[in-house]
Tab-separated table of C-alpha atoms in Angstrom:
chain	number	residue	atom	x	y	z
R	1	MET	CA	48.335	-1.704	58.490
R	2	THR	CA	49.195	-3.112	61.883
R	3	ALA	CA	47.281	-1.626	64.898
R	4	ASP	CA	49.264	0.733	67.092
R	5	SER	CA	49.777	-1.726	69.954
R	6	ALA	CA	50.629	-4.723	67.853
R	7	ILE	CA	54.034	-6.214	67.160
R	8	SER	CA	54.737	-6.270	63.419
R	9	THR	CA	56.312	-9.373	62.054
R	10	GLY	CA	57.246	-10.061	58.430
R	11	SER	CA	58.001	-13.134	56.312
R	12	ALA	CA	57.259	-11.720	52.878
R	13	PRO	CA	59.866	-12.208	50.124
R	14	ARG	CA	62.545	-9.553	50.113
R	15	THR	CA	64.666	-8.218	47.348
R	16	VAL	CA	68.162	-6.961	48.202
R	17	PRO	CA	69.929	-4.685	45.775
R	18	ALA	CA	73.167	-5.988	44.304
R	19	ALA	CA	74.954	-2.704	44.829
R	20	GLU	CA	77.202	-2.491	47.933
R	21	ALA	CA	76.788	-6.160	48.651
R	22	ALA	CA	77.977	-7.328	52.032
R	23	PRO	CA	80.530	-10.026	52.438
R	24	GLU	CA	79.502	-13.653	51.702
R	25	SER	CA	78.094	-15.213	54.855
R	26	SER	CA	77.731	-18.477	56.543
R	27	ALA	CA	75.295	-19.241	59.382
R	28	GLU	CA	77.962	-21.510	61.092
R	29	GLY	CA	80.179	-20.038	63.627
R	30	HIS	CA	78.218	-16.854	64.337
R	31	PRO	CA	77.686	-16.489	68.097
R	32	VAL	CA	75.045	-13.734	67.273
R	33	ARG	CA	71.578	-15.043	66.575
R	34	LEU	CA	69.616	-11.778	66.742
R	35	ALA	CA	70.448	-8.293	65.515
R	36	VAL	CA	68.265	-5.390	66.829
R	37	LEU	CA	68.773	-2.489	64.462
R	38	ALA	CA	67.613	1.130	65.157
R	39	MET	CA	65.805	2.878	62.242
R	40	VAL	CA	66.194	6.634	61.811
R	41	GLY	CA	69.804	7.457	61.905
R	42	THR	CA	71.031	3.867	61.615
R	43	THR	CA	69.230	2.120	58.786
R	44	VAL	CA	67.083	5.080	57.613
R	45	TYR	CA	67.835	8.745	56.741
R	46	ASP	CA	65.101	11.164	57.334
R	47	GLY	CA	66.737	14.323	55.990
R	48	GLY	CA	65.796	16.246	59.020
R	49	LEU	CA	62.113	15.301	58.637
R	50	MET	CA	61.621	14.287	62.285
R	51	ASP	CA	63.239	17.583	63.424
R	52	ARG	CA	60.769	19.551	61.256
R	53	ALA	CA	57.877	17.490	62.654
R	54	MET	CA	58.914	18.327	66.101
R	55	SER	CA	59.200	21.988	65.376
R	56	ARG	CA	55.791	22.052	63.716
R	57	THR	CA	54.347	20.187	66.659
R	58	LEU	CA	55.681	22.563	69.300
R	59	VAL	CA	54.227	25.559	67.420
R	60	GLU	CA	50.828	23.774	67.068
R	61	GLN	CA	51.026	23.263	70.968
R	62	GLY	CA	51.323	26.967	71.454
R	63	VAL	CA	55.063	27.302	71.848
R	64	PRO	CA	56.128	30.396	69.913
R	65	ALA	CA	58.728	29.582	67.182
R	66	GLY	CA	62.069	31.131	67.928
R	67	SER	CA	61.233	31.756	71.623
R	68	ALA	CA	63.625	30.635	74.405
R	69	ARG	CA	61.146	28.004	75.353
R	70	PHE	CA	60.808	26.752	71.753
R	71	GLU	CA	64.606	26.494	71.335
R	72	GLY	CA	64.989	24.798	74.705
R	73	MET	CA	62.431	22.143	73.937
R	74	LEU	CA	63.740	21.539	70.493
R	75	ARG	CA	67.225	21.068	71.855
R	76	TYR	CA	65.980	18.777	74.526
R	77	ALA	CA	64.145	16.628	72.017
R	78	ARG	CA	67.328	16.395	69.798
R	79	GLU	CA	69.492	15.493	72.817
R	80	ARG	CA	67.122	12.602	73.544
R	81	SER	CA	67.146	11.188	70.043
R	82	GLY	CA	66.425	7.503	70.176
R	83	ILE	CA	64.120	7.719	73.197
R	84	SER	CA	60.391	7.241	72.930
R	85	ARG	CA	58.757	10.405	71.636
R	86	MET	CA	55.890	9.920	74.135
R	87	THR	CA	58.521	9.957	76.896
R	88	VAL	CA	60.047	13.096	75.513
R	89	PHE	CA	56.754	14.940	75.272
R	90	ALA	CA	55.892	13.818	78.859
R	91	ASP	CA	59.122	15.597	79.914
R	92	LEU	CA	58.435	18.721	77.836
R	93	PHE	CA	54.743	19.210	79.019
R	94	ASP	CA	53.718	18.986	82.644
R	95	ASP	CA	50.166	18.147	81.683
R	96	ALA	CA	49.594	14.494	80.546
R	97	CYS	CA	46.782	15.505	78.255
R	98	ALA	CA	49.135	18.145	76.568
R	99	ALA	CA	51.786	15.605	76.221
R	100	ALA	CA	49.418	12.988	74.690
R	101	SER	CA	48.055	15.656	72.352
R	102	ALA	CA	51.485	16.691	71.235
R	103	ASN	CA	52.532	13.024	70.592
R	104	LYS	CA	49.440	12.686	68.389
R	105	ARG	CA	50.117	15.897	66.492
R	106	PHE	CA	53.703	14.821	66.043
R	107	GLU	CA	52.792	11.466	64.486
R	108	LEU	CA	50.332	13.240	62.152
R	109	ASN	CA	52.998	15.741	61.129
R	110	CYS	CA	55.439	12.792	60.534
R	111	ASP	CA	52.940	11.099	58.324
R	112	GLU	CA	52.423	14.291	56.224
R	113	LEU	CA	56.144	14.946	55.810
R	114	ILE	CA	56.917	11.323	55.013
R	115	ALA	CA	54.272	11.415	52.371
R	116	ASP	CA	56.022	14.412	50.786
R	117	GLY	CA	59.252	12.382	50.502
R	118	GLY	CA	62.544	12.515	52.423
R	119	VAL	CA	63.011	9.233	54.008
R	120	ARG	CA	65.506	6.782	52.343
R	121	ALA	CA	67.604	3.815	53.282
R	122	VAL	CA	71.134	4.404	54.646
R	123	PRO	CA	73.406	3.027	51.857
R	124	GLY	CA	74.071	-0.642	52.544
R	125	ALA	CA	71.268	-1.153	55.102
R	126	GLU	CA	69.233	-3.476	52.975
R	127	ASP	CA	72.249	-5.440	51.960
R	128	THR	CA	73.233	-5.845	55.628
R	129	ILE	CA	69.741	-6.964	56.581
R	130	GLY	CA	69.883	-9.456	53.832
R	131	TRP	CA	73.324	-10.739	54.852
R	132	LEU	CA	72.175	-11.134	58.431
R	133	ARG	CA	69.091	-13.213	57.430
R	134	ASP	CA	71.132	-15.318	55.038
R	135	ALA	CA	73.497	-16.000	57.926
R	136	GLY	CA	70.592	-17.333	59.990
R	137	ILE	CA	70.595	-14.229	62.215
R	138	LYS	CA	67.172	-12.871	63.081
R	139	VAL	CA	66.611	-9.095	62.470
R	140	CYS	CA	64.491	-6.699	64.413
R	141	LEU	CA	63.997	-3.071	63.393
R	142	ALA	CA	63.294	-0.999	66.458
R	143	THR	CA	62.249	2.722	66.808
R	144	GLY	CA	61.438	5.297	69.387
R	145	PHE	CA	58.407	6.538	67.287
R	146	GLY	CA	54.923	5.093	67.326
R	147	ARG	CA	53.735	2.087	65.504
R	148	HIS	CA	51.823	4.024	62.918
R	149	THR	CA	54.756	6.167	62.108
R	150	GLN	CA	57.036	3.143	61.946
R	151	ASN	CA	54.772	1.378	59.603
R	152	VAL	CA	54.559	4.426	57.329
R	153	VAL	CA	58.340	4.549	57.095
R	154	LEU	CA	58.484	0.761	56.424
R	155	GLU	CA	55.813	1.033	53.727
R	156	THR	CA	57.459	4.061	52.121
R	157	LEU	CA	60.799	2.284	51.845
R	158	GLY	CA	59.196	-1.036	50.720
R	159	TRP	CA	60.477	-2.707	53.837
R	160	MET	CA	57.469	-4.496	55.032
R	161	GLY	CA	58.742	-8.101	55.493
R	162	LEU	CA	62.463	-7.132	55.017
R	163	ALA	CA	63.145	-7.887	58.646
R	164	ASP	CA	61.785	-10.723	60.857
R	165	LEU	CA	60.215	-8.239	63.341
R	166	SER	CA	59.644	-4.588	63.935
R	167	LEU	CA	59.091	-2.929	67.326
R	168	CYS	CA	58.202	0.399	68.829
R	169	PRO	CA	57.926	1.328	72.582
R	170	ALA	CA	54.183	0.525	72.819
R	171	ASP	CA	54.916	-3.050	71.759
R	172	ALA	CA	57.280	-3.590	74.649
R	173	GLY	CA	56.111	-1.422	77.513
R	174	ARG	CA	58.926	1.025	77.553
R	175	GLY	CA	61.219	2.522	74.951
R	176	ARG	CA	64.954	3.175	75.001
R	177	PRO	CA	67.092	3.529	77.098
R	178	PHE	CA	65.254	0.708	78.783
R	179	PRO	CA	66.008	-2.928	77.545
R	180	ASP	CA	62.356	-3.721	76.922
R	181	MET	CA	62.350	-3.660	73.100
R	182	VAL	CA	65.449	-5.865	72.947
R	183	LEU	CA	64.103	-8.331	75.395
R	184	THR	CA	60.770	-8.408	73.598
R	185	ALA	CA	62.563	-9.269	70.433
R	186	VAL	CA	64.440	-12.043	72.256
R	187	LEU	CA	61.166	-13.611	73.385
R	188	ALA	CA	59.263	-12.981	70.143
R	189	LEU	CA	62.055	-14.651	67.997
R	190	ASP	CA	62.861	-17.461	70.349
R	191	VAL	CA	66.480	-16.504	71.087
R	192	ASP	CA	67.675	-18.640	73.912
R	193	ASP	CA	70.424	-16.411	75.316
R	194	VAL	CA	70.664	-12.527	75.505
R	195	ARG	CA	74.440	-12.848	74.943
R	196	LYS	CA	73.608	-13.957	71.414
R	197	VAL	CA	72.056	-10.466	70.698
R	198	ALA	CA	73.758	-7.594	68.879
R	199	VAL	CA	72.205	-4.050	69.118
R	200	VAL	CA	73.222	-1.362	66.580
R	201	GLY	CA	72.140	2.270	66.884
R	202	ASP	CA	73.216	5.921	66.384
R	203	THR	CA	72.368	7.098	69.929
R	204	ALA	CA	73.561	6.613	73.412
R	205	ALA	CA	70.022	5.433	74.250
R	206	ASP	CA	70.541	2.502	71.819
R	207	ILE	CA	73.764	1.537	73.454
R	208	HIS	CA	72.235	1.698	77.004
R	209	SER	CA	69.321	-0.454	75.871
R	210	GLY	CA	71.571	-3.087	74.399
R	211	LEU	CA	73.891	-3.201	77.387
R	212	SER	CA	71.028	-3.269	79.909
R	213	ALA	CA	69.474	-6.250	77.994
R	214	GLY	CA	72.766	-8.161	78.276
R	215	ALA	CA	73.604	-7.998	74.508
R	216	SER	CA	77.209	-9.117	73.715
R	217	VAL	CA	77.403	-6.373	71.060
R	218	ALA	CA	76.154	-2.803	71.444
R	219	ALA	CA	77.607	-1.021	68.473
R	220	GLY	CA	77.209	2.560	67.511
R	221	VAL	CA	77.112	4.067	64.005
R	222	LEU	CA	78.142	7.497	62.983
R	223	THR	CA	75.357	8.137	60.467
R	224	GLY	CA	72.904	9.621	62.940
R	225	SER	CA	72.452	11.798	66.043
R	226	HIS	CA	75.359	11.165	68.353
R	227	SER	CA	79.196	11.403	68.043
R	228	GLU	CA	81.874	8.753	68.540
R	229	ALA	CA	82.697	10.269	71.840
R	230	ALA	CA	79.066	10.144	73.007
R	231	LEU	CA	78.706	6.525	71.794
R	232	ARG	CA	81.759	5.430	73.455
R	233	GLY	CA	80.889	7.298	76.603
R	234	ALA	CA	77.661	5.300	76.658
R	235	GLY	CA	79.676	2.089	76.607
R	236	ALA	CA	79.518	1.065	73.027
R	237	THR	CA	81.381	-2.179	72.361
R	238	ASP	CA	82.292	-0.953	68.862
R	239	VAL	CA	81.729	2.252	66.813
R	240	LEU	CA	81.238	1.834	63.039
R	241	ALA	CA	81.125	4.365	60.322
R	242	SER	CA	77.892	2.899	58.954
R	243	ILE	CA	75.546	-0.084	59.187
R	244	LYS	CA	77.194	-1.438	56.088
R	245	ASP	CA	80.232	-2.210	58.228
R	246	PHE	CA	78.265	-4.416	60.595
R	247	PRO	CA	78.671	-7.677	58.777
R	248	ALA	CA	82.450	-7.313	58.832
R	249	LEU	CA	82.325	-6.679	62.509
R	250	LEU	CA	80.316	-9.935	63.101
R	251	GLU	CA	82.826	-11.854	60.934
R	252	ARG	CA	85.815	-10.596	62.981
R	253	ARG	CA	84.078	-11.600	66.152
R	254	ALA	CA	82.993	-14.955	64.768
R	255	SER	CA	86.630	-15.753	63.874
R	256	ARG	CA	87.524	-15.585	67.545
R	257	PHE	CA	85.304	-18.463	68.438
């Protein structure tokens, strides 16, 4: 397993299910050369697993379940979906040691819950990633969770090597809403122009990170945390029902060139 601070790249053979196949693709004519896709809520369903891990962690950190403080902290964490969990814990706990302890406990709780099952691919996600790579578009899977948790999810889904790159906040310096992960992907995958980047996510933080990086596409999807109004309010260039609609969006955009 990759060390917590390391960027994870993959070139292993991938198998894309035939069901829900995306449109036929051509590498020619696509102005986009890199797609940065969020994980939980965009390409991965967690069945509320991350929320349960957060609740368990708060209790373990001495916050009584059901208390006003507990509910307020849980609400704060939900509202900041997509943002680095370490950043969220630093906001929730004044003491840096307590925040670091909470983040560690959260990752351990995530690992235990993932091992019990619950994470699964959003329908059409694997097909979309396959379509992108067949079209000559590099793919980066990005998350607000730690490297270890990200790798556990990827391994559980059999996604190691499915994308060209996977990134977490520790790999880039800062997580969303900052542009660091998008820009790190640009450098790591030798993309020569940030305008050739498309970012797709289910939260306002995903949209902010894409726009801040200079991506020409910062698309929201409605399979995760935030509503269409919230995504459009963040400046989304497009809002899609699901990641499976992303290839069609790129085809429409390519036809304009």
